[in-house]
JSON list of C-alpha atoms in Angstrom, two decimals:
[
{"chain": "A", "resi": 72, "resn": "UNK", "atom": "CA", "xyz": [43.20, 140.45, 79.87]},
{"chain": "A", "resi": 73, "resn": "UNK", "atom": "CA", "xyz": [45.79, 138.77, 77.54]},
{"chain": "A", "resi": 74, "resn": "UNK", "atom": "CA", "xyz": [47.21, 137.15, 80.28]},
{"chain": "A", "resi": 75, "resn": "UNK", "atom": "CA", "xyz": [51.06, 137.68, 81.99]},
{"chain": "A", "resi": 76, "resn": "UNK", "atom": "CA", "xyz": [53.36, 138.53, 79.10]},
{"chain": "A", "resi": 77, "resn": "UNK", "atom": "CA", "xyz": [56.48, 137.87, 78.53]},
{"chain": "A", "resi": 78, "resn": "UNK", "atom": "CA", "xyz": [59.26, 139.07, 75.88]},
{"chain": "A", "resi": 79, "resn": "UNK", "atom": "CA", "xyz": [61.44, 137.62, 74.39]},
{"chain": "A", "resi": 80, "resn": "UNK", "atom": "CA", "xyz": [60.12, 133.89, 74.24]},
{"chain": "A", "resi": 81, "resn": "UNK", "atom": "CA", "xyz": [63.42, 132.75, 73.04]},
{"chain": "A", "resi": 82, "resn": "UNK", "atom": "CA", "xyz": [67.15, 134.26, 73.54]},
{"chain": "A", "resi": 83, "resn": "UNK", "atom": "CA", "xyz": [70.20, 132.71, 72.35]},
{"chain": "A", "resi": 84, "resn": "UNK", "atom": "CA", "xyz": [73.49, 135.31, 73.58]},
{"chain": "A", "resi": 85, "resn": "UNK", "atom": "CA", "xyz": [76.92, 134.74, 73.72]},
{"chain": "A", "resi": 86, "resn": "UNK", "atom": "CA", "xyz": [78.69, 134.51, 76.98]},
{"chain": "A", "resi": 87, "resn": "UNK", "atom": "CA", "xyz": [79.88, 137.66, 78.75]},
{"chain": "A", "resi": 88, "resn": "UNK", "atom": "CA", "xyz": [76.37, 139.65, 77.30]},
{"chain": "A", "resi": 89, "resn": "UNK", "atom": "CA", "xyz": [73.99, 141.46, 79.09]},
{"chain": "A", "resi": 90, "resn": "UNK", "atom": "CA", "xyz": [70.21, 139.69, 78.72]},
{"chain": "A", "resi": 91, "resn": "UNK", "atom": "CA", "xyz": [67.66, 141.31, 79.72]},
{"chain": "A", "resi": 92, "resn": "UNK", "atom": "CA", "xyz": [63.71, 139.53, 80.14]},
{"chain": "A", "resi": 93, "resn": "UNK", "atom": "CA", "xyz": [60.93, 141.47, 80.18]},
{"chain": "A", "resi": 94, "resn": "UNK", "atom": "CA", "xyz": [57.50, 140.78, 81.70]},
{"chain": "A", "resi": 95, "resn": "UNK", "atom": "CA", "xyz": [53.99, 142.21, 82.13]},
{"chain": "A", "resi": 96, "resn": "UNK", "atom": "CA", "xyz": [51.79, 141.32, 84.83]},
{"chain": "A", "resi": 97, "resn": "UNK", "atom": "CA", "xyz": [48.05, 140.51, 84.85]},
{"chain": "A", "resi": 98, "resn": "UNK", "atom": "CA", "xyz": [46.26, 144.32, 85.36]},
{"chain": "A", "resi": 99, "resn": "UNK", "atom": "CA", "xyz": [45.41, 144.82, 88.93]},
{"chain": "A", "resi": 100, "resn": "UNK", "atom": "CA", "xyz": [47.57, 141.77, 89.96]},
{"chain": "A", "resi": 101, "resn": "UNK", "atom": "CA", "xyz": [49.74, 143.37, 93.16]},
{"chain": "A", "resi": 102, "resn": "UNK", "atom": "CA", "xyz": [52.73, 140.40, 93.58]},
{"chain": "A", "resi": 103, "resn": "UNK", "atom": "CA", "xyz": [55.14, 139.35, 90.76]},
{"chain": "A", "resi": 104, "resn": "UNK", "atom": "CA", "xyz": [57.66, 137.05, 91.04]},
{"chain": "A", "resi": 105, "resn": "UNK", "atom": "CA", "xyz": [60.78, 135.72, 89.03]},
{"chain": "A", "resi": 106, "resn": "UNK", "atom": "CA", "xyz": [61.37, 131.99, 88.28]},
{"chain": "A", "resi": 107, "resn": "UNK", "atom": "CA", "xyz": [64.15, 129.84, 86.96]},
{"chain": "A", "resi": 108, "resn": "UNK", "atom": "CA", "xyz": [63.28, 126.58, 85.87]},
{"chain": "A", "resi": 109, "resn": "UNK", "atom": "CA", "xyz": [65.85, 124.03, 84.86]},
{"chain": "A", "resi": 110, "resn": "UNK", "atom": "CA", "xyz": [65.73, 119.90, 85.29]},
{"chain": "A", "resi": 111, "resn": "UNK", "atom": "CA", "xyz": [68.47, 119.73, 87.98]},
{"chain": "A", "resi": 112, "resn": "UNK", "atom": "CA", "xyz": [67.23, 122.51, 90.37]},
{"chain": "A", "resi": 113, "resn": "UNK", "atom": "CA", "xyz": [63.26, 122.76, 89.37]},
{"chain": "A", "resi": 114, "resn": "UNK", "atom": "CA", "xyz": [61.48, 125.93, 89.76]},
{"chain": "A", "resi": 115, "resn": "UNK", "atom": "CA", "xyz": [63.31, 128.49, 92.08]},
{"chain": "A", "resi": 116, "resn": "UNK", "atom": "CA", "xyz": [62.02, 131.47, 93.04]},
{"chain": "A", "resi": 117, "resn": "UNK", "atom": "CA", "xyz": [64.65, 134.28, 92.59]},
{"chain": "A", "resi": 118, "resn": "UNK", "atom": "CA", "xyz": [62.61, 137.68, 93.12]},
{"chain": "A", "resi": 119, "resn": "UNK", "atom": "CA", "xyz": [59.37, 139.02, 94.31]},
{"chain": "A", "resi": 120, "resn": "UNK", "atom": "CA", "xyz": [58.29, 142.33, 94.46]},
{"chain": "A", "resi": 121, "resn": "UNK", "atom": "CA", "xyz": [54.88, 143.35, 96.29]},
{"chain": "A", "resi": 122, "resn": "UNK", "atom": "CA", "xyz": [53.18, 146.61, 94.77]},
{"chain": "A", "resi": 123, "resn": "UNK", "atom": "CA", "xyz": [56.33, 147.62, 92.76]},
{"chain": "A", "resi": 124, "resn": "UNK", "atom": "CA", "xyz": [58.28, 146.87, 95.76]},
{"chain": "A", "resi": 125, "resn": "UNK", "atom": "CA", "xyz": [61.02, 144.23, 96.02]},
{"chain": "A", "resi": 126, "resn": "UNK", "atom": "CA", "xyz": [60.19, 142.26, 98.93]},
{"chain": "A", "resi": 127, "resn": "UNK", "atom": "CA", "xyz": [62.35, 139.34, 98.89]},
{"chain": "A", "resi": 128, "resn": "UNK", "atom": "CA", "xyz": [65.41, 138.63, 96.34]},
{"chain": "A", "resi": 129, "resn": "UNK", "atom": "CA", "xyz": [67.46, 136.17, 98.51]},
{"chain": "A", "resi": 130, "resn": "UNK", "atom": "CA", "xyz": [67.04, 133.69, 95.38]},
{"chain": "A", "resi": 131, "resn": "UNK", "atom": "CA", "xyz": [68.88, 136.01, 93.03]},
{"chain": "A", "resi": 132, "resn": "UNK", "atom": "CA", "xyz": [71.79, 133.72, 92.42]},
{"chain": "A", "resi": 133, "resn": "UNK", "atom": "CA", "xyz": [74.66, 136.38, 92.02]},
{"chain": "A", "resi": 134, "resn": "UNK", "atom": "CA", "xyz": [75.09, 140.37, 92.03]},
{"chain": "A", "resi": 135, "resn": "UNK", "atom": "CA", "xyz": [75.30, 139.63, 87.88]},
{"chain": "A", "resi": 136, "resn": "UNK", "atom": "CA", "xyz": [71.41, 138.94, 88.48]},
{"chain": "A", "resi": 137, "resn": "UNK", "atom": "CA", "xyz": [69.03, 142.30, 88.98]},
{"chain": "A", "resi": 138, "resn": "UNK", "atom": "CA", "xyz": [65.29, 143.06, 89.05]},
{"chain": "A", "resi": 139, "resn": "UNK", "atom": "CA", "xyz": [63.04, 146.29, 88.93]},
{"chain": "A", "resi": 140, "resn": "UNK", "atom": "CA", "xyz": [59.41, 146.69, 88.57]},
{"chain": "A", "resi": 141, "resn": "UNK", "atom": "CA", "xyz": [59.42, 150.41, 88.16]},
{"chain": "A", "resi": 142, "resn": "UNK", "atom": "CA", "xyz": [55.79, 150.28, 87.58]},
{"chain": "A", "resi": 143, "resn": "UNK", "atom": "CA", "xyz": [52.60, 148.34, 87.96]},
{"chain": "A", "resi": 144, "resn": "UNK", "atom": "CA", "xyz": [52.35, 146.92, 84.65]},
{"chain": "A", "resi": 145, "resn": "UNK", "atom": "CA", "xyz": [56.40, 146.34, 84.02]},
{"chain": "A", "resi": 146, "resn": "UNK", "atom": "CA", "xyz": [59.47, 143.88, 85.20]},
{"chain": "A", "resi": 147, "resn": "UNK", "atom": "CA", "xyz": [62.54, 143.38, 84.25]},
{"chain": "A", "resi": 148, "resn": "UNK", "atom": "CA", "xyz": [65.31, 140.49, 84.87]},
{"chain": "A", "resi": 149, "resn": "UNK", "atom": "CA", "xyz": [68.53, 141.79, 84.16]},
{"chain": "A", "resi": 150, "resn": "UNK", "atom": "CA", "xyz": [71.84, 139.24, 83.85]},
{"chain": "A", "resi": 151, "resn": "UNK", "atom": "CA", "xyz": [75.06, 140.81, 83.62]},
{"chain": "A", "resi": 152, "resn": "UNK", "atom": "CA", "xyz": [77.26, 139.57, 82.14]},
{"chain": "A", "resi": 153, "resn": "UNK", "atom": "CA", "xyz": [75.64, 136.32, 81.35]},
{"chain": "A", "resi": 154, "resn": "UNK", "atom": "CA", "xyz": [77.49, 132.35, 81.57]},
{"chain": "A", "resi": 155, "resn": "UNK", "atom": "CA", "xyz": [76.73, 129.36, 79.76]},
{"chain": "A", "resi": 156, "resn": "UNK", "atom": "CA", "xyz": [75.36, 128.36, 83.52]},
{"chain": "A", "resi": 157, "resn": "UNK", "atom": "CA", "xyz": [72.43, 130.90, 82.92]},
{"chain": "A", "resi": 158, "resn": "UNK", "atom": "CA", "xyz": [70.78, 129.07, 80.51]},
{"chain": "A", "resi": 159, "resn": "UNK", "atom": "CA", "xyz": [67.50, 128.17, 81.70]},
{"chain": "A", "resi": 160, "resn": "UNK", "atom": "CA", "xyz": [63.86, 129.14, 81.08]},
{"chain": "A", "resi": 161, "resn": "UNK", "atom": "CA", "xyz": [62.52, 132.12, 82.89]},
{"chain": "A", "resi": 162, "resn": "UNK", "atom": "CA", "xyz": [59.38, 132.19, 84.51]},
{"chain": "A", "resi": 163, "resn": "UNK", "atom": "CA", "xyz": [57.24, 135.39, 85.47]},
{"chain": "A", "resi": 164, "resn": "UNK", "atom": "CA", "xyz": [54.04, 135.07, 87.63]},
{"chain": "A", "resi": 165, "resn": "UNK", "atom": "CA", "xyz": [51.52, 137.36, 88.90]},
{"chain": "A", "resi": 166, "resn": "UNK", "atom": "CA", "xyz": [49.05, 137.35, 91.30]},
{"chain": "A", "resi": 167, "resn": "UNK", "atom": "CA", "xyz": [46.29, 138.89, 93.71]},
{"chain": "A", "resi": 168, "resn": "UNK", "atom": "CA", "xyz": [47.37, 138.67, 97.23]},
{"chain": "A", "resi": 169, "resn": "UNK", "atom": "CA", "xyz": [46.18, 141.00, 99.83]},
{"chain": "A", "resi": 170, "resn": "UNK", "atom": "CA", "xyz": [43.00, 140.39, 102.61]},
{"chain": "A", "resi": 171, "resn": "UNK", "atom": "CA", "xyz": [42.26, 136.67, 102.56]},
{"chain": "A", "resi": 172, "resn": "UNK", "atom": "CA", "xyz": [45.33, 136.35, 100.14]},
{"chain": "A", "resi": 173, "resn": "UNK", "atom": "CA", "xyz": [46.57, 132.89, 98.76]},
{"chain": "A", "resi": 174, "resn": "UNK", "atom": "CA", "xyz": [44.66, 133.23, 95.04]},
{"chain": "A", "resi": 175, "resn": "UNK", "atom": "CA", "xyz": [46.13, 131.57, 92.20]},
{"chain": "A", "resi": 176, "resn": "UNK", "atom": "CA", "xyz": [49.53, 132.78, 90.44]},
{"chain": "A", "resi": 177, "resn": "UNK", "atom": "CA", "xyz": [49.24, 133.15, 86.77]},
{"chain": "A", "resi": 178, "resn": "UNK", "atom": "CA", "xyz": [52.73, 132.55, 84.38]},
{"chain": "A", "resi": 179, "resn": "UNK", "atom": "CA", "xyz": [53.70, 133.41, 81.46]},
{"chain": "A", "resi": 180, "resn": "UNK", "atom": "CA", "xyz": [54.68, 131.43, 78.85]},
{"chain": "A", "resi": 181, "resn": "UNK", "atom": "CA", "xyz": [58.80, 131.74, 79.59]},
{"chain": "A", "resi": 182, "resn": "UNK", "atom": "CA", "xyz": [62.13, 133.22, 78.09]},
{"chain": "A", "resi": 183, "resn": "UNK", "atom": "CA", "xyz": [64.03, 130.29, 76.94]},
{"chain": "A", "resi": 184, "resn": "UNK", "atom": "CA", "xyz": [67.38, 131.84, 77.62]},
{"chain": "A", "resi": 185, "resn": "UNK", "atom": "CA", "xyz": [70.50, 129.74, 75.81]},
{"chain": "A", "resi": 186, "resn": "UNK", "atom": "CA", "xyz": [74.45, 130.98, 76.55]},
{"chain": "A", "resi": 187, "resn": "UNK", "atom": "CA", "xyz": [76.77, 129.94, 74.62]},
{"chain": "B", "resi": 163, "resn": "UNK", "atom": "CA", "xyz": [56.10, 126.73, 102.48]},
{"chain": "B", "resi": 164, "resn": "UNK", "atom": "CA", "xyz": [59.55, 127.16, 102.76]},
{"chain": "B", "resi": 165, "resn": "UNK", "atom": "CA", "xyz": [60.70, 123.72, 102.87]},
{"chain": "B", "resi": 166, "resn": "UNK", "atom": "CA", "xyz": [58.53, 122.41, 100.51]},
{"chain": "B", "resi": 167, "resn": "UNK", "atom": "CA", "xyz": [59.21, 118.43, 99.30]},
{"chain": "B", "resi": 168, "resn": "UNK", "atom": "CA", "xyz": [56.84, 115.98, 96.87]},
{"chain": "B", "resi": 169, "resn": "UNK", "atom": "CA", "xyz": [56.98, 112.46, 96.75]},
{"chain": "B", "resi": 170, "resn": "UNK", "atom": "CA", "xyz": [57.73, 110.33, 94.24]},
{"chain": "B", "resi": 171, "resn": "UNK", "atom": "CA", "xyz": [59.78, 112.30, 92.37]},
{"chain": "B", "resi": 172, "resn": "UNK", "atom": "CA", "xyz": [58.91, 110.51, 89.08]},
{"chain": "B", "resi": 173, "resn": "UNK", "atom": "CA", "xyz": [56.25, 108.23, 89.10]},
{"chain": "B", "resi": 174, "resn": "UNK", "atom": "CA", "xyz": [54.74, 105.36, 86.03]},
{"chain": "B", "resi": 175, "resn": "UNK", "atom": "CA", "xyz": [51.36, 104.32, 86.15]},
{"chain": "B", "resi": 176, "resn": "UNK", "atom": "CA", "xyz": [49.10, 102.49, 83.74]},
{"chain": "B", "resi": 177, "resn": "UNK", "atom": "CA", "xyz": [46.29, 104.54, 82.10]},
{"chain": "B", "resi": 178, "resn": "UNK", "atom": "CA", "xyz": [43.39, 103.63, 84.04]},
{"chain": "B", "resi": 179, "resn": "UNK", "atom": "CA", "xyz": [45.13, 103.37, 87.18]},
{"chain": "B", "resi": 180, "resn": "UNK", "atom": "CA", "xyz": [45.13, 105.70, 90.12]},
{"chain": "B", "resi": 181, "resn": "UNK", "atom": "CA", "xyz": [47.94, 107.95, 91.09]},
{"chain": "B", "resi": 182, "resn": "UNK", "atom": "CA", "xyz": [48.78, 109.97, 94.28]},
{"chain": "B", "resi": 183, "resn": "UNK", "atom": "CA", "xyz": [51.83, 112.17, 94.88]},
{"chain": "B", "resi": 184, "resn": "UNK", "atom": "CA", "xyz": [52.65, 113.62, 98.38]},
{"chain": "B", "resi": 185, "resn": "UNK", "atom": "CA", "xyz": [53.55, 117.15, 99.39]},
{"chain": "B", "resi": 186, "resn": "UNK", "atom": "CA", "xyz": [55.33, 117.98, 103.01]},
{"chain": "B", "resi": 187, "resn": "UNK", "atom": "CA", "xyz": [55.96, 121.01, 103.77]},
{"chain": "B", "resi": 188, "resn": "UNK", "atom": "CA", "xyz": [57.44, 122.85, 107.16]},
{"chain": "B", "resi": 189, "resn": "UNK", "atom": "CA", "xyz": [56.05, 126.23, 107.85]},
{"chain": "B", "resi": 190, "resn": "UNK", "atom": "CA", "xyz": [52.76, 125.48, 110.12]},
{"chain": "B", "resi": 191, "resn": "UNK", "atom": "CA", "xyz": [51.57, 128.96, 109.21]},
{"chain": "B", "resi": 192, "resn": "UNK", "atom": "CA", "xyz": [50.79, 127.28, 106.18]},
{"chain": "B", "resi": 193, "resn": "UNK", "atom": "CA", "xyz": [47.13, 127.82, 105.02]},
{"chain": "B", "resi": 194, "resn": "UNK", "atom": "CA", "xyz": [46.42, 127.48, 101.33]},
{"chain": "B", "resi": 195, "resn": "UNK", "atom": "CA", "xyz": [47.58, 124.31, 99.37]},
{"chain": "B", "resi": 196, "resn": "UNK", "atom": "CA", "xyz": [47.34, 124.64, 95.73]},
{"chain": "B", "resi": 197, "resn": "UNK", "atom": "CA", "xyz": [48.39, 122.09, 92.94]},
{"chain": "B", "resi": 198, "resn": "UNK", "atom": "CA", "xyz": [49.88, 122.74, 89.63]},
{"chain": "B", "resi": 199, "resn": "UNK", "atom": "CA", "xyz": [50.21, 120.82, 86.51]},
{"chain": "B", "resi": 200, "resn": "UNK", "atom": "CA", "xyz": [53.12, 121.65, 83.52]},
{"chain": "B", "resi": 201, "resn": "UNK", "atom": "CA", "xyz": [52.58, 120.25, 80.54]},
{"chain": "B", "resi": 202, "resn": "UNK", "atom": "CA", "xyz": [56.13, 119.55, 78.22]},
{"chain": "B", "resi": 203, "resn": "UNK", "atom": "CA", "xyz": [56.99, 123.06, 76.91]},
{"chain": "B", "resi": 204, "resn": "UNK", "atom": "CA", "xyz": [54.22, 124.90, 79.01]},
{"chain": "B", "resi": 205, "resn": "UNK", "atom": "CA", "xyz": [53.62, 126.89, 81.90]},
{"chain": "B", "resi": 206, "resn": "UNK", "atom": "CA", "xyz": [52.58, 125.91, 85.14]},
{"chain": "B", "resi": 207, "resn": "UNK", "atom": "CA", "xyz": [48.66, 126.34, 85.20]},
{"chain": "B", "resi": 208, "resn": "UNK", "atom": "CA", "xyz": [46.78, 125.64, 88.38]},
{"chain": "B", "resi": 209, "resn": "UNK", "atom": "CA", "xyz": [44.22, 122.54, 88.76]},
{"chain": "B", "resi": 210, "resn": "UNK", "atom": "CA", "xyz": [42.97, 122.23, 91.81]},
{"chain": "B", "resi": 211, "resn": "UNK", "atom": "CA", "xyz": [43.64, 124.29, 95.63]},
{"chain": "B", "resi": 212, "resn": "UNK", "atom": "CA", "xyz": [42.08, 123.55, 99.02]},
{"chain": "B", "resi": 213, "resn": "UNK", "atom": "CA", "xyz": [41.99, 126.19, 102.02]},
{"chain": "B", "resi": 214, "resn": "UNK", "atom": "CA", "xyz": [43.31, 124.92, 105.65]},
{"chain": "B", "resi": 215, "resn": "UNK", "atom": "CA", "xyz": [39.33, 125.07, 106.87]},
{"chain": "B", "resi": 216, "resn": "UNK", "atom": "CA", "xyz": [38.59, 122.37, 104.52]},
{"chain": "B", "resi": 217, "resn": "UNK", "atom": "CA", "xyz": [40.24, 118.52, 104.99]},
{"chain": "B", "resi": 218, "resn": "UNK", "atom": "CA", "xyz": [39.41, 117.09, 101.08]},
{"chain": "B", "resi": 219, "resn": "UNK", "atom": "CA", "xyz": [38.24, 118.91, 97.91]},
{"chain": "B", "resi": 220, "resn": "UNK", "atom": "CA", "xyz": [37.13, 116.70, 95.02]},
{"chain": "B", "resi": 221, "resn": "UNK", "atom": "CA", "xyz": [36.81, 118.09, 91.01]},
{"chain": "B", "resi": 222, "resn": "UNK", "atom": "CA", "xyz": [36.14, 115.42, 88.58]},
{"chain": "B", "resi": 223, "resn": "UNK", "atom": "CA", "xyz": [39.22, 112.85, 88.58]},
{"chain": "B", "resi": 224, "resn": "UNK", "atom": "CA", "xyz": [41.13, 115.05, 90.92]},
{"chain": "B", "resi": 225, "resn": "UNK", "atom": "CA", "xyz": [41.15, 115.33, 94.29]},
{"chain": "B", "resi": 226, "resn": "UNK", "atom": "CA", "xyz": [42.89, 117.04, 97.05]},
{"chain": "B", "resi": 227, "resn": "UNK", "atom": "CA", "xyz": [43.52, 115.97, 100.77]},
{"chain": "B", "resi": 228, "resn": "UNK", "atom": "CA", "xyz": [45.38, 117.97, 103.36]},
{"chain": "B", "resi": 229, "resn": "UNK", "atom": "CA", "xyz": [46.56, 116.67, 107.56]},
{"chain": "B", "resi": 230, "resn": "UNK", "atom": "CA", "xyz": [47.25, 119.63, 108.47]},
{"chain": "B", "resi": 231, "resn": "UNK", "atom": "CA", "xyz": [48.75, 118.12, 111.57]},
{"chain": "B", "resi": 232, "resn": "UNK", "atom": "CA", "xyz": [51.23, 116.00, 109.93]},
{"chain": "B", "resi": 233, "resn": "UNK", "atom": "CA", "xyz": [52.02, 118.89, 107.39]},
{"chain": "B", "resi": 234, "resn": "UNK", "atom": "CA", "xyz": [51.70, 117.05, 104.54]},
{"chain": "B", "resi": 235, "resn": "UNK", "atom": "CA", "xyz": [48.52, 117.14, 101.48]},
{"chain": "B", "resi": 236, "resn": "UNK", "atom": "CA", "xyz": [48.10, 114.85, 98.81]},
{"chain": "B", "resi": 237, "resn": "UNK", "atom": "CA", "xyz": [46.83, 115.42, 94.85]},
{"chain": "B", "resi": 238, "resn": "UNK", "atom": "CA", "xyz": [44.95, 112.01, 93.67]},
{"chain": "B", "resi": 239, "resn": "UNK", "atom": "CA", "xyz": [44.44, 111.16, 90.43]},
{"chain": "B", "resi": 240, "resn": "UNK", "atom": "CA", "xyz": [41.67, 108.69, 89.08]},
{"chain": "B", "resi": 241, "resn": "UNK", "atom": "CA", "xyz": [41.45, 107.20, 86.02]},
{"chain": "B", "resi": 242, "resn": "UNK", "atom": "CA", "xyz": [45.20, 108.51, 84.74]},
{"chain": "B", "resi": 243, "resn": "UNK", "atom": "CA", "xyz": [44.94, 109.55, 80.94]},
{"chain": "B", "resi": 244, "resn": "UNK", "atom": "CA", "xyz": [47.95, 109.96, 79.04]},
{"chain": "B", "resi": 245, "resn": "UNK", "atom": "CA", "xyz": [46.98, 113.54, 78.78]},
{"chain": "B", "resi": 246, "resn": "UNK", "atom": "CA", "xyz": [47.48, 113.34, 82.72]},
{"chain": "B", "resi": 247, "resn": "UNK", "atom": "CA", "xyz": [51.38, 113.02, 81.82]},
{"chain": "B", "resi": 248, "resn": "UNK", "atom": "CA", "xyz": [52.83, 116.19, 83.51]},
{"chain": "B", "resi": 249, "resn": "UNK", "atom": "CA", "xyz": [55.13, 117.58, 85.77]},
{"chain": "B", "resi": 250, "resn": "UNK", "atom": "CA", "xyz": [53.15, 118.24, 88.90]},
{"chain": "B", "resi": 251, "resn": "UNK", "atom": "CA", "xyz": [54.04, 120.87, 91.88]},
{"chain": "B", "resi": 252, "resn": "UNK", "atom": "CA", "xyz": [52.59, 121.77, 94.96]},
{"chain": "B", "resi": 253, "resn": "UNK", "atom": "CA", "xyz": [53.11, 125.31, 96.52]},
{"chain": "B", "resi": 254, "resn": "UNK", "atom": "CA", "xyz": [51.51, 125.34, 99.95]},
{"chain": "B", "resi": 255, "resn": "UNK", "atom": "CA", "xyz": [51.32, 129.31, 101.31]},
{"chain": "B", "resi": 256, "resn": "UNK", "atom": "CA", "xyz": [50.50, 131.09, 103.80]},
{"chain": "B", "resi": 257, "resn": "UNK", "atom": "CA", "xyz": [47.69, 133.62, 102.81]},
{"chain": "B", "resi": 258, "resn": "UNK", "atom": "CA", "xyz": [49.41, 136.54, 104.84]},
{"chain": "B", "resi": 259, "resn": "UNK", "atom": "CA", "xyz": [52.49, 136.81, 103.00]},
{"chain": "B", "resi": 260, "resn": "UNK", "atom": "CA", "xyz": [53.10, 137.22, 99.48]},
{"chain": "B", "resi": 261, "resn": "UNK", "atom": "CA", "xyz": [56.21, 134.44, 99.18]},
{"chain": "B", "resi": 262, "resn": "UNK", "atom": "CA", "xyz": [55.06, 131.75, 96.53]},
{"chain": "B", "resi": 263, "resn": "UNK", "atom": "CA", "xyz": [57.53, 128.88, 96.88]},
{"chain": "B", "resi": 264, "resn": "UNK", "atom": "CA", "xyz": [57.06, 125.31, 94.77]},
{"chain": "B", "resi": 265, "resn": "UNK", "atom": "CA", "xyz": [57.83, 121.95, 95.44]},
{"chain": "B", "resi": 266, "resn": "UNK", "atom": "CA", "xyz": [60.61, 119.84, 94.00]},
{"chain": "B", "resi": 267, "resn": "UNK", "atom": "CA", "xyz": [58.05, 118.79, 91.44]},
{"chain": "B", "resi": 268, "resn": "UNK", "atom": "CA", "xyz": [56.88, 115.10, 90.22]},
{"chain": "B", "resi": 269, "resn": "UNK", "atom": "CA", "xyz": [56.98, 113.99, 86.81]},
{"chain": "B", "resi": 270, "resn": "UNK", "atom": "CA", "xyz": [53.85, 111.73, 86.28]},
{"chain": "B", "resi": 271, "resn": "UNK", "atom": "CA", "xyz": [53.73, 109.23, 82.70]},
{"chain": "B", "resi": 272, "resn": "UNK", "atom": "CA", "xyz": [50.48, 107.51, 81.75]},
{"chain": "B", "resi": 273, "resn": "UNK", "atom": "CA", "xyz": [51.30, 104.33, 79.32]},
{"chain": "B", "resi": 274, "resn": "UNK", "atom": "CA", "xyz": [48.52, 103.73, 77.36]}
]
């Protein structure tokens, strides 16, 4: 397995655009999860969906900030319209969770996302 | 998880020297305790977990100790390299739900 995937690795937009991040998880991984990393507020979690299911999205920031999984093998992080504010990397993780549970989560290399 | 805070939150050390950075966390369902390191323009990679039924885990230069009573576990560091200079985060869990929440994070630098 090549590992969690995601596109694009860098995005420059202009403020007021819609962004969208894509990510694919780790085949047979059943938990994927959204990060934003940036130096004042670390690594938040923002979204994580459980078999395709969103589960828990009380870190989505804003309603300009959406998620789907409409499959297995394919997330999205949607930000609409987007502000200089957004800028950030993006993080997606997968991992195995399920019976004794806990295993390790597996990234992806990021979307640096730039507003401007 | 849930509340989940590391201490120091930057922290300088000598190469050579030891190094040990704190995690407390709040949620005493809490029952897996994993470490991860991030390298400057990486990804967060895991190096080293312990499970609640085990008090220290040891792997080369790292180590791992958890009080589960006092809610807190520790990553230790022997021998810092300057390769050891990261960002480090814990993300304690519990097993039976999916949530995956990391710490505030600790920036360690090695001087040669």
């Amino acid at each position: 397995d090549a590992g969690v995937i995601q596109s694009p690795r860098h995005e420059v937009t202009e403020m007021g655009q819609e962004v969208t991040l894509r990510c694919k998880p780790i085949s047979g991984h059943n938990s994927l999860f959204w990060y934003r990393q940036t130096m004042m507020r670390g690594l938040e979690l923002l979204i994580y969906f459980n078999n395709n299911v969103p589960i828990d999205d009380s870190g989505m920031p804003e309603d300009r900030f959406s998620a789907k999984m409409p499959n297995a093998s394919f997330s999205t992080l949607k930000i609409q319209p987007s502000e200089p504010r957004d800028s950030a990397v993006y993080f997606c993780a997968s991992s195995l969770t399920g019976g004794r549970g806990g295993t390790e989560a597996f990234f992806g290399q990021g979307t640096r996302l730039t507003v401007v | 998880g849930e509340n989940v805070e590391q201490h120091p939150s930057t922290l300088s050390v000598q190469e050579g020297d030891s190094a040990v950075i704190k995690c407390t966390y709040s949620d005493s369902a809490s029952n897996y305790f994993p470490w991860y390191k991030q390298e400057l323009g990486k990804r967060p990679q895991l190096i080293i977990d312990i499970r609640s039924n085990v008090g220290e885990k040891k792997d080369q230069r790292i180590a791992v100790t958890l009080n589960k009573t006092a809610k807190h576990f520790s990553l230790h560091i022997t021998e810092t390299q300057p390769e050891d200079s990261a960002v480090y985060f814990c993300a304690p869990r519990n097993t039976g739900f999916q949530k995956l929440v990391f710490g505030t994070g600790t920036r360690l630098l090695v001087s040669p």
